[in-house]
mmCIF file of C-alpha atoms in Angstrom:
data_model
loop_
_atom_site.group_PDB
_atom_site.id
_atom_site.type_symbol
_atom_site.label_atom_id
_atom_site.label_comp_id
_atom_site.label_asym_id
_atom_site.label_seq_id
_atom_site.Cartn_x
_atom_site.Cartn_y
_atom_site.Cartn_z
ATOM 1 C CA MET A 97 -0.017 0.008 -0.004
ATOM 2 C CA ALA A 98 1.257 3.479 -0.897
ATOM 3 C CA GLU A 99 2.645 5.724 1.789
ATOM 4 C CA ARG A 100 0.118 8.431 2.617
ATOM 5 C CA ILE A 101 0.613 12.177 2.304
ATOM 6 C CA GLU A 102 -0.598 13.872 5.454
ATOM 7 C CA LEU A 103 -1.450 17.588 5.355
ATOM 8 C CA THR A 104 -2.221 19.571 8.520
ATOM 9 C CA PHE A 105 -3.826 23.016 8.227
ATOM 10 C CA LEU A 106 -2.100 24.966 10.989
ATOM 11 C CA GLY A 107 -3.443 28.348 9.985
ATOM 12 C CA THR A 108 -6.216 29.133 7.486
ATOM 13 C CA GLY A 109 -6.750 32.854 8.019
ATOM 14 C CA SER A 110 -5.251 35.873 6.237
ATOM 15 C CA ALA A 111 -3.798 39.206 7.219
ATOM 16 C CA ILE A 112 -5.614 39.504 10.557
ATOM 17 C CA PRO A 113 -6.136 36.345 12.629
ATOM 18 C CA THR A 114 -9.441 35.513 14.283
ATOM 19 C CA LYS A 115 -10.358 33.300 17.246
ATOM 20 C CA ARG A 116 -10.834 30.362 14.888
ATOM 21 C CA ARG A 117 -8.263 31.073 12.176
ATOM 22 C CA ASN A 118 -4.580 31.638 12.702
ATOM 23 C CA HIS A 119 -2.140 33.187 10.205
ATOM 24 C CA PRO A 120 -1.255 30.921 7.212
ATOM 25 C CA ALA A 121 0.779 27.761 7.743
ATOM 26 C CA MET A 122 0.481 24.109 6.648
ATOM 27 C CA LEU A 123 2.576 21.055 7.309
ATOM 28 C CA LEU A 124 2.927 18.353 4.663
ATOM 29 C CA LYS A 125 4.299 15.017 5.871
ATOM 30 C CA TYR A 126 5.495 12.266 3.544
ATOM 31 C CA LYS A 127 7.737 9.510 4.928
ATOM 32 C CA SER A 128 10.603 11.343 6.684
ATOM 33 C CA GLU A 129 9.882 14.649 4.912
ATOM 34 C CA ASN A 130 8.122 17.346 6.941
ATOM 35 C CA ILE A 131 7.562 20.404 4.801
ATOM 36 C CA LEU A 132 6.205 23.608 6.326
ATOM 37 C CA ILE A 133 4.395 25.813 3.853
ATOM 38 C CA ASP A 134 4.397 29.406 5.131
ATOM 39 C CA CYS A 135 4.894 30.279 8.784
ATOM 40 C CA GLY A 136 2.548 32.968 10.055
ATOM 41 C CA GLU A 137 2.599 34.422 13.569
ATOM 42 C CA GLY A 138 1.577 31.803 16.159
ATOM 43 C CA THR A 139 2.589 28.790 14.085
ATOM 44 C CA GLN A 140 4.629 27.362 16.999
ATOM 45 C CA LYS A 141 1.520 27.277 19.121
ATOM 46 C CA GLN A 142 -0.429 25.585 16.352
ATOM 47 C CA PHE A 143 2.229 22.891 16.219
ATOM 48 C CA ARG A 144 1.623 22.277 19.960
ATOM 49 C CA LYS A 145 -2.147 22.124 19.503
ATOM 50 C CA ALA A 146 -1.820 19.709 16.602
ATOM 51 C CA GLY A 147 0.571 17.440 18.521
ATOM 52 C CA LEU A 148 3.380 18.048 16.020
ATOM 53 C CA ASN A 149 7.060 18.502 16.648
ATOM 54 C CA PRO A 150 8.675 21.493 14.880
ATOM 55 C CA CYS A 151 12.080 19.874 15.303
ATOM 56 C CA LYS A 152 11.044 17.369 12.593
ATOM 57 C CA ILE A 153 10.721 20.097 9.973
ATOM 58 C CA THR A 154 13.011 19.329 7.005
ATOM 59 C CA LYS A 155 12.116 22.142 4.636
ATOM 60 C CA ILE A 156 10.192 25.462 4.748
ATOM 61 C CA LEU A 157 8.486 26.804 1.641
ATOM 62 C CA ILE A 158 7.618 30.495 1.787
ATOM 63 C CA SER A 159 5.066 31.773 -0.698
ATOM 64 C CA HIS A 160 6.014 35.404 -0.159
ATOM 65 C CA TRP A 161 7.396 37.579 2.631
ATOM 66 C CA HIS A 162 4.353 39.473 3.840
ATOM 67 C CA GLY A 163 4.166 39.351 7.611
ATOM 68 C CA ASP A 164 1.042 37.252 7.904
ATOM 69 C CA HIS A 165 2.884 34.457 6.091
ATOM 70 C CA THR A 166 6.262 34.728 7.848
ATOM 71 C CA PHE A 167 6.155 36.433 11.267
ATOM 72 C CA GLY A 168 6.263 33.012 12.902
ATOM 73 C CA LEU A 169 9.608 32.163 11.347
ATOM 74 C CA PRO A 170 11.936 33.896 13.893
ATOM 75 C CA GLY A 171 10.224 31.998 16.696
ATOM 76 C CA ILE A 172 10.460 28.670 14.898
ATOM 77 C CA LEU A 173 14.164 29.214 14.156
ATOM 78 C CA ASN A 174 14.838 30.162 17.786
ATOM 79 C CA THR A 175 12.940 27.081 19.049
ATOM 80 C CA LEU A 176 14.938 24.831 16.749
ATOM 81 C CA ARG A 177 18.163 26.344 18.077
ATOM 82 C CA LEU A 178 17.074 25.942 21.719
ATOM 83 C CA ASN A 179 16.078 22.320 21.154
ATOM 84 C CA GLY A 180 19.380 21.399 19.504
ATOM 85 C CA TYR A 181 17.986 20.875 16.025
ATOM 86 C CA ASN A 182 20.560 18.746 14.268
ATOM 87 C CA GLY A 183 19.115 18.432 10.792
ATOM 88 C CA LYS A 184 19.859 20.433 7.702
ATOM 89 C CA LEU A 185 17.107 23.024 7.355
ATOM 90 C CA GLU A 186 16.378 24.333 3.845
ATOM 91 C CA ILE A 187 14.197 27.380 3.273
ATOM 92 C CA TYR A 188 12.815 28.066 -0.173
ATOM 93 C CA GLY A 189 11.149 31.326 -1.225
ATOM 94 C CA PRO A 190 10.974 33.986 -3.957
ATOM 95 C CA LYS A 191 13.516 36.635 -4.832
ATOM 96 C CA GLY A 192 14.733 38.441 -1.718
ATOM 97 C CA SER A 193 14.434 35.408 0.585
ATOM 98 C CA LYS A 194 18.112 35.442 1.651
ATOM 99 C CA GLU A 195 17.860 39.006 2.832
ATOM 100 C CA TRP A 196 14.601 38.334 4.669
ATOM 101 C CA VAL A 197 16.031 35.328 6.466
ATOM 102 C CA ARG A 198 19.055 37.393 7.439
ATOM 103 C CA LYS A 199 16.734 40.025 8.958
ATOM 104 C CA TYR A 200 14.776 37.379 10.830
ATOM 105 C CA LEU A 201 17.988 35.831 12.205
ATOM 106 C CA ASP A 202 18.889 39.294 13.515
ATOM 107 C CA LEU A 203 15.667 39.174 15.540
ATOM 108 C CA VAL A 204 16.956 36.089 17.347
ATOM 109 C CA GLY A 205 20.299 37.692 18.010
ATOM 110 C CA ARG A 206 21.881 35.900 15.057
ATOM 111 C CA ARG A 207 22.055 32.799 17.256
ATOM 112 C CA GLY A 208 20.032 31.146 14.542
ATOM 113 C CA ILE A 209 23.286 31.071 12.607
ATOM 114 C CA ASP A 210 24.089 27.994 14.733
ATOM 115 C CA LEU A 211 21.606 26.083 12.589
ATOM 116 C CA ASP A 212 22.690 24.192 9.500
ATOM 117 C CA LEU A 213 20.565 26.441 7.326
ATOM 118 C CA LYS A 214 20.481 27.035 3.584
ATOM 119 C CA VAL A 215 18.224 29.496 1.807
ATOM 120 C CA HIS A 216 17.205 29.031 -1.823
ATOM 121 C CA GLU A 217 15.698 31.834 -3.893
ATOM 122 C CA VAL A 218 13.464 30.123 -6.463
ATOM 123 C CA LYS A 219 11.946 30.852 -9.843
ATOM 124 C CA SER A 220 9.463 28.762 -11.832
ATOM 125 C CA GLY A 221 10.579 25.153 -12.230
ATOM 126 C CA ILE A 222 11.647 22.180 -10.103
ATOM 127 C CA ILE A 223 13.302 23.438 -6.923
ATOM 128 C CA PHE A 224 14.318 20.135 -5.397
ATOM 129 C CA ASP A 225 14.146 16.540 -6.561
ATOM 130 C CA GLU A 226 14.419 13.498 -4.316
ATOM 131 C CA GLY A 227 13.879 10.992 -7.092
ATOM 132 C CA GLU A 228 10.630 9.493 -5.806
ATOM 133 C CA TYR A 229 9.143 12.948 -5.328
ATOM 134 C CA PHE A 230 9.903 16.560 -6.134
ATOM 135 C CA VAL A 231 8.640 20.103 -5.574
ATOM 136 C CA GLU A 232 7.934 22.510 -8.395
ATOM 137 C CA ALA A 233 7.496 26.251 -8.037
ATOM 138 C CA MET A 234 5.662 28.863 -10.106
ATOM 139 C CA GLU A 235 6.081 32.627 -9.848
ATOM 140 C CA VAL A 236 2.695 34.261 -9.367
ATOM 141 C CA ASP A 237 1.360 37.832 -9.615
ATOM 142 C CA HIS A 238 1.081 39.403 -6.172
ATOM 143 C CA ASP A 239 2.198 42.868 -5.029
ATOM 144 C CA CYS A 240 5.621 41.482 -4.077
ATOM 145 C CA PRO A 241 7.683 38.532 -5.318
ATOM 146 C CA ALA A 242 5.606 35.413 -4.711
ATOM 147 C CA VAL A 243 5.442 31.757 -5.753
ATOM 148 C CA GLY A 244 3.115 28.762 -5.633
ATOM 149 C CA TYR A 245 4.291 25.201 -5.020
ATOM 150 C CA SER A 246 3.355 21.671 -6.061
ATOM 151 C CA PHE A 247 4.510 18.584 -4.181
ATOM 152 C CA ILE A 248 4.539 15.690 -6.641
ATOM 153 C CA ILE A 249 5.151 11.943 -6.124
ATOM 154 C CA ARG A 250 6.112 10.343 -9.391
ATOM 155 C CA GLU A 251 4.215 7.460 -10.995
ATOM 156 C CA LYS A 252 5.914 4.224 -10.043
ATOM 157 C CA ASN A 253 5.781 0.488 -10.606
ATOM 158 C CA ARG A 254 4.356 -1.605 -7.760
ATOM 159 C CA LEU A 255 4.272 -5.390 -7.329
ATOM 160 C CA ASP A 256 0.802 -6.886 -7.023
ATOM 161 C CA GLY A 257 0.884 -8.578 -3.614
ATOM 162 C CA ASP A 258 -2.090 -10.802 -4.401
ATOM 163 C CA LYS A 259 -0.393 -12.153 -7.538
ATOM 164 C CA LEU A 260 2.766 -12.856 -5.516
ATOM 165 C CA LYS A 261 0.712 -14.842 -3.032
ATOM 166 C CA LYS A 262 -1.093 -16.816 -5.732
ATOM 167 C CA LEU A 263 2.249 -17.774 -7.275
ATOM 168 C CA LYS A 264 3.556 -18.608 -3.794
ATOM 169 C CA ILE A 265 6.652 -16.508 -4.371
ATOM 170 C CA PRO A 266 8.618 -16.189 -1.104
ATOM 171 C CA ASN A 267 10.508 -13.172 0.159
ATOM 172 C CA SER A 268 13.744 -12.972 -1.780
ATOM 173 C CA PRO A 269 16.413 -10.446 -2.613
ATOM 174 C CA LEU A 270 15.289 -10.988 -6.213
ATOM 175 C CA ILE A 271 11.930 -9.286 -5.481
ATOM 176 C CA GLY A 272 13.733 -6.025 -6.239
ATOM 177 C CA GLU A 273 14.466 -7.327 -9.751
ATOM 178 C CA LEU A 274 10.806 -8.128 -10.259
ATOM 179 C CA VAL A 275 9.928 -4.505 -9.464
ATOM 180 C CA LYS A 276 12.196 -3.525 -12.362
ATOM 181 C CA GLY A 277 10.152 -5.798 -14.618
ATOM 182 C CA LYS A 278 12.927 -8.362 -15.060
ATOM 183 C CA VAL A 279 12.559 -12.112 -15.466
ATOM 184 C CA VAL A 280 14.112 -14.041 -12.568
ATOM 185 C CA THR A 281 14.175 -17.572 -11.219
ATOM 186 C CA ILE A 282 13.041 -18.031 -7.625
ATOM 187 C CA ASP A 283 12.963 -21.510 -6.055
ATOM 188 C CA GLY A 284 13.146 -23.024 -9.518
ATOM 189 C CA LYS A 285 10.254 -20.916 -10.816
ATOM 190 C CA ARG A 286 10.720 -18.580 -13.797
ATOM 191 C CA VAL A 287 8.905 -15.373 -12.930
ATOM 192 C CA ASP A 288 8.265 -12.452 -15.291
ATOM 193 C CA GLY A 289 8.186 -9.244 -13.266
ATOM 194 C CA LYS A 290 6.303 -7.360 -15.962
ATOM 195 C CA LYS A 291 3.271 -9.602 -15.416
ATOM 196 C CA LEU A 292 3.228 -8.766 -11.684
ATOM 197 C CA LEU A 293 3.457 -5.009 -11.936
ATOM 198 C CA TYR A 294 0.892 -2.284 -11.837
ATOM 199 C CA LYS A 295 1.257 1.448 -12.089
ATOM 200 C CA GLU A 296 0.770 3.543 -8.977
ATOM 201 C CA ALA A 297 -0.464 6.883 -10.246
ATOM 202 C CA GLN A 298 1.297 10.170 -9.702
ATOM 203 C CA ARG A 299 0.084 12.090 -6.651
ATOM 204 C CA LYS A 300 0.116 15.869 -6.480
ATOM 205 C CA VAL A 301 -0.719 18.517 -3.905
ATOM 206 C CA SER A 302 -0.593 22.146 -5.098
ATOM 207 C CA PHE A 303 -0.475 25.321 -2.980
ATOM 208 C CA VAL A 304 -1.493 28.670 -4.433
ATOM 209 C CA MET A 305 -1.442 31.442 -1.901
ATOM 210 C CA ASP A 306 -1.587 35.210 -2.441
ATOM 211 C CA THR A 307 -1.910 36.085 -6.140
ATOM 212 C CA ARG A 308 -4.000 37.838 -8.721
ATOM 213 C CA TYR A 309 -5.765 35.604 -11.230
ATOM 214 C CA ASN A 310 -3.394 34.224 -13.827
ATOM 215 C CA SER A 311 -4.454 31.600 -16.362
ATOM 216 C CA ASP A 312 -0.956 30.003 -16.150
ATOM 217 C CA ILE A 313 -1.923 28.732 -12.653
ATOM 218 C CA VAL A 314 -4.332 26.303 -14.329
ATOM 219 C CA LYS A 315 -1.506 24.554 -16.118
ATOM 220 C CA PHE A 316 0.643 24.550 -12.981
ATOM 221 C CA VAL A 317 -1.939 22.824 -10.758
ATOM 222 C CA LYS A 318 -3.402 20.590 -13.516
ATOM 223 C CA GLY A 319 -4.624 17.242 -12.299
ATOM 224 C CA ALA A 320 -3.714 17.803 -8.652
ATOM 225 C CA ASP A 321 -5.262 15.417 -6.146
ATOM 226 C CA LEU A 322 -5.725 18.476 -3.922
ATOM 227 C CA LEU A 323 -5.396 22.184 -4.670
ATOM 228 C CA VAL A 324 -4.990 24.326 -1.595
ATOM 229 C CA CYS A 325 -5.862 27.812 -2.820
ATOM 230 C CA GLU A 326 -6.409 31.187 -1.301
ATOM 231 C CA SER A 327 -9.969 32.502 -1.331
ATOM 232 C CA THR A 328 -9.678 35.808 0.471
ATOM 233 C CA PHE A 329 -12.934 37.275 -0.772
ATOM 234 C CA SER A 330 -16.384 36.377 -2.049
ATOM 235 C CA LYS A 331 -17.335 37.414 -5.580
ATOM 236 C CA ARG A 332 -19.221 40.502 -4.462
ATOM 237 C CA GLU A 333 -16.470 41.813 -2.192
ATOM 238 C CA SER A 334 -13.892 41.058 -4.817
ATOM 239 C CA GLU A 335 -15.800 43.162 -7.337
ATOM 240 C CA GLU A 336 -16.140 46.011 -4.822
ATOM 241 C CA LEU A 337 -12.355 45.987 -4.373
ATOM 242 C CA LEU A 338 -11.608 45.714 -8.064
ATOM 243 C CA GLY A 339 -8.215 47.270 -8.794
ATOM 244 C CA GLN A 340 -7.300 47.392 -5.100
ATOM 245 C CA ARG A 341 -6.653 43.729 -4.487
ATOM 246 C CA ALA A 342 -3.940 41.204 -5.307
ATOM 247 C CA HIS A 343 -5.932 38.141 -4.171
ATOM 248 C CA LEU A 344 -8.230 35.492 -5.544
ATOM 249 C CA SER A 345 -11.929 35.327 -4.875
ATOM 250 C CA SER A 346 -13.863 32.099 -4.230
ATOM 251 C CA VAL A 347 -15.108 32.187 -7.811
ATOM 252 C CA GLU A 348 -11.654 32.582 -9.266
ATOM 253 C CA ALA A 349 -10.213 29.783 -7.084
ATOM 254 C CA ALA A 350 -13.034 27.430 -8.096
ATOM 255 C CA GLY A 351 -12.614 28.384 -11.726
ATOM 256 C CA ILE A 352 -8.929 27.478 -11.631
ATOM 257 C CA ALA A 353 -9.754 24.170 -9.953
ATOM 258 C CA LYS A 354 -12.400 23.297 -12.532
ATOM 259 C CA LYS A 355 -10.266 24.146 -15.544
ATOM 260 C CA ALA A 356 -7.298 22.286 -14.091
ATOM 261 C CA LYS A 357 -9.473 19.211 -13.391
ATOM 262 C CA VAL A 358 -8.149 18.824 -9.847
ATOM 263 C CA LYS A 359 -9.813 16.204 -7.648
ATOM 264 C CA GLY A 360 -10.304 18.327 -4.565
ATOM 265 C CA LEU A 361 -10.189 22.020 -3.602
ATOM 266 C CA ALA A 362 -9.393 23.413 -0.155
ATOM 267 C CA LEU A 363 -10.043 27.124 0.287
ATOM 268 C CA VAL A 364 -7.811 28.966 2.758
ATOM 269 C CA HIS A 365 -6.558 32.490 3.545
ATOM 270 C CA LEU A 366 -10.077 33.695 4.394
ATOM 271 C CA SER A 367 -10.612 37.341 5.258
ATOM 272 C CA GLN A 368 -11.351 38.097 8.921
ATOM 273 C CA ARG A 369 -14.803 39.355 7.858
ATOM 274 C CA TYR A 370 -15.966 35.735 7.552
ATOM 275 C CA GLU A 371 -16.815 33.698 10.622
ATOM 276 C CA GLY A 372 -16.589 29.888 10.810
ATOM 277 C CA ILE A 373 -17.140 28.223 7.455
ATOM 278 C CA PRO A 374 -18.653 31.058 5.408
ATOM 279 C CA LYS A 375 -21.649 29.839 3.360
ATOM 280 C CA VAL A 376 -21.049 32.525 0.737
ATOM 281 C CA ILE A 377 -17.456 31.442 0.068
ATOM 282 C CA LEU A 378 -18.267 27.753 0.062
ATOM 283 C CA GLY A 379 -21.487 28.167 -1.901
ATOM 284 C CA GLU A 380 -19.909 30.183 -4.685
ATOM 285 C CA ALA A 381 -17.071 27.659 -5.057
ATOM 286 C CA VAL A 382 -19.437 24.661 -5.029
ATOM 287 C CA ASP A 383 -21.603 26.247 -7.728
ATOM 288 C CA ILE A 384 -18.580 26.230 -10.033
ATOM 289 C CA PHE A 385 -16.465 23.245 -8.993
ATOM 290 C CA GLY A 386 -18.972 20.915 -7.389
ATOM 291 C CA LYS A 387 -18.956 18.915 -4.171
ATOM 292 C CA GLY A 388 -15.174 18.437 -3.926
ATOM 293 C CA VAL A 389 -14.731 21.776 -2.154
ATOM 294 C CA VAL A 390 -13.834 22.143 1.518
ATOM 295 C CA VAL A 391 -13.110 25.151 3.717
ATOM 296 C CA PRO A 392 -10.820 23.604 6.323
ATOM 297 C CA GLU A 393 -10.490 25.052 9.797
ATOM 298 C CA ASP A 394 -7.290 25.294 11.816
ATOM 299 C CA LEU A 395 -5.773 21.960 12.905
ATOM 300 C CA GLU A 396 -7.823 19.897 10.446
ATOM 301 C CA ARG A 397 -5.894 17.085 8.792
ATOM 302 C CA VAL A 398 -6.331 15.295 5.497
ATOM 303 C CA GLU A 399 -4.596 12.242 4.019
ATOM 304 C CA LEU A 400 -4.023 11.489 0.360
#
């Protein structure tokens, strides 16, 4: 059975937090990888509430350097230092990220320099590749340098366990050769690996935070199992703010999801004007995309 992707919504609010919605932050876990996407103020406390350990963070992906997405970073870095974090921490973000991290390290008295820390300024394209999975970035149109991210697990060959049992094939070092589709002999039996394989489909989770509408986003998130997308405003409020905003509305987010044929849509980065799960935001998105829309609240968890 495939390893699951676990995504925890640590903060689902926007510029001003509410009692129910913290500043933006999400943690994606896959095997030993723990990737923090954005790190708004109060993210450390959300880790505690969710029963998660910040010292297991392996990478941090910053969508852009507005305070609501990053003011939690100095505290996280200081906590890692205090707890003797011994991993290699990599921070990815748009142009200017190195200078922003330097400023944030100054806030912790530059003691954060004790960390094994590397900052990558990214453009559109693959930003790291671990073979089995990779992360791709796309520059988006906000009022400062900003990027979206997609976490993608590649399609792979898997052995059909039921077929192995039927053929009574025992555990053997040669099982690895079967995965490659090779013909091997096990206990005197000639076994063709190609006949035992099936394709495990690619899995993809995309994150689109603060941005104006851009049709290129559709291509970037195409076919995602889950699109996590900002939905700061309803259609009406978005129209009232026309020309003054650099954010997506519920209608725009749902339109992207529908055109990209994603399987599920999670709307985040909600304005403080909305309480709980706003019917207007959810309703507008459902009208366009259908029933696969959710408006997650803080600390909710999904598996893919």
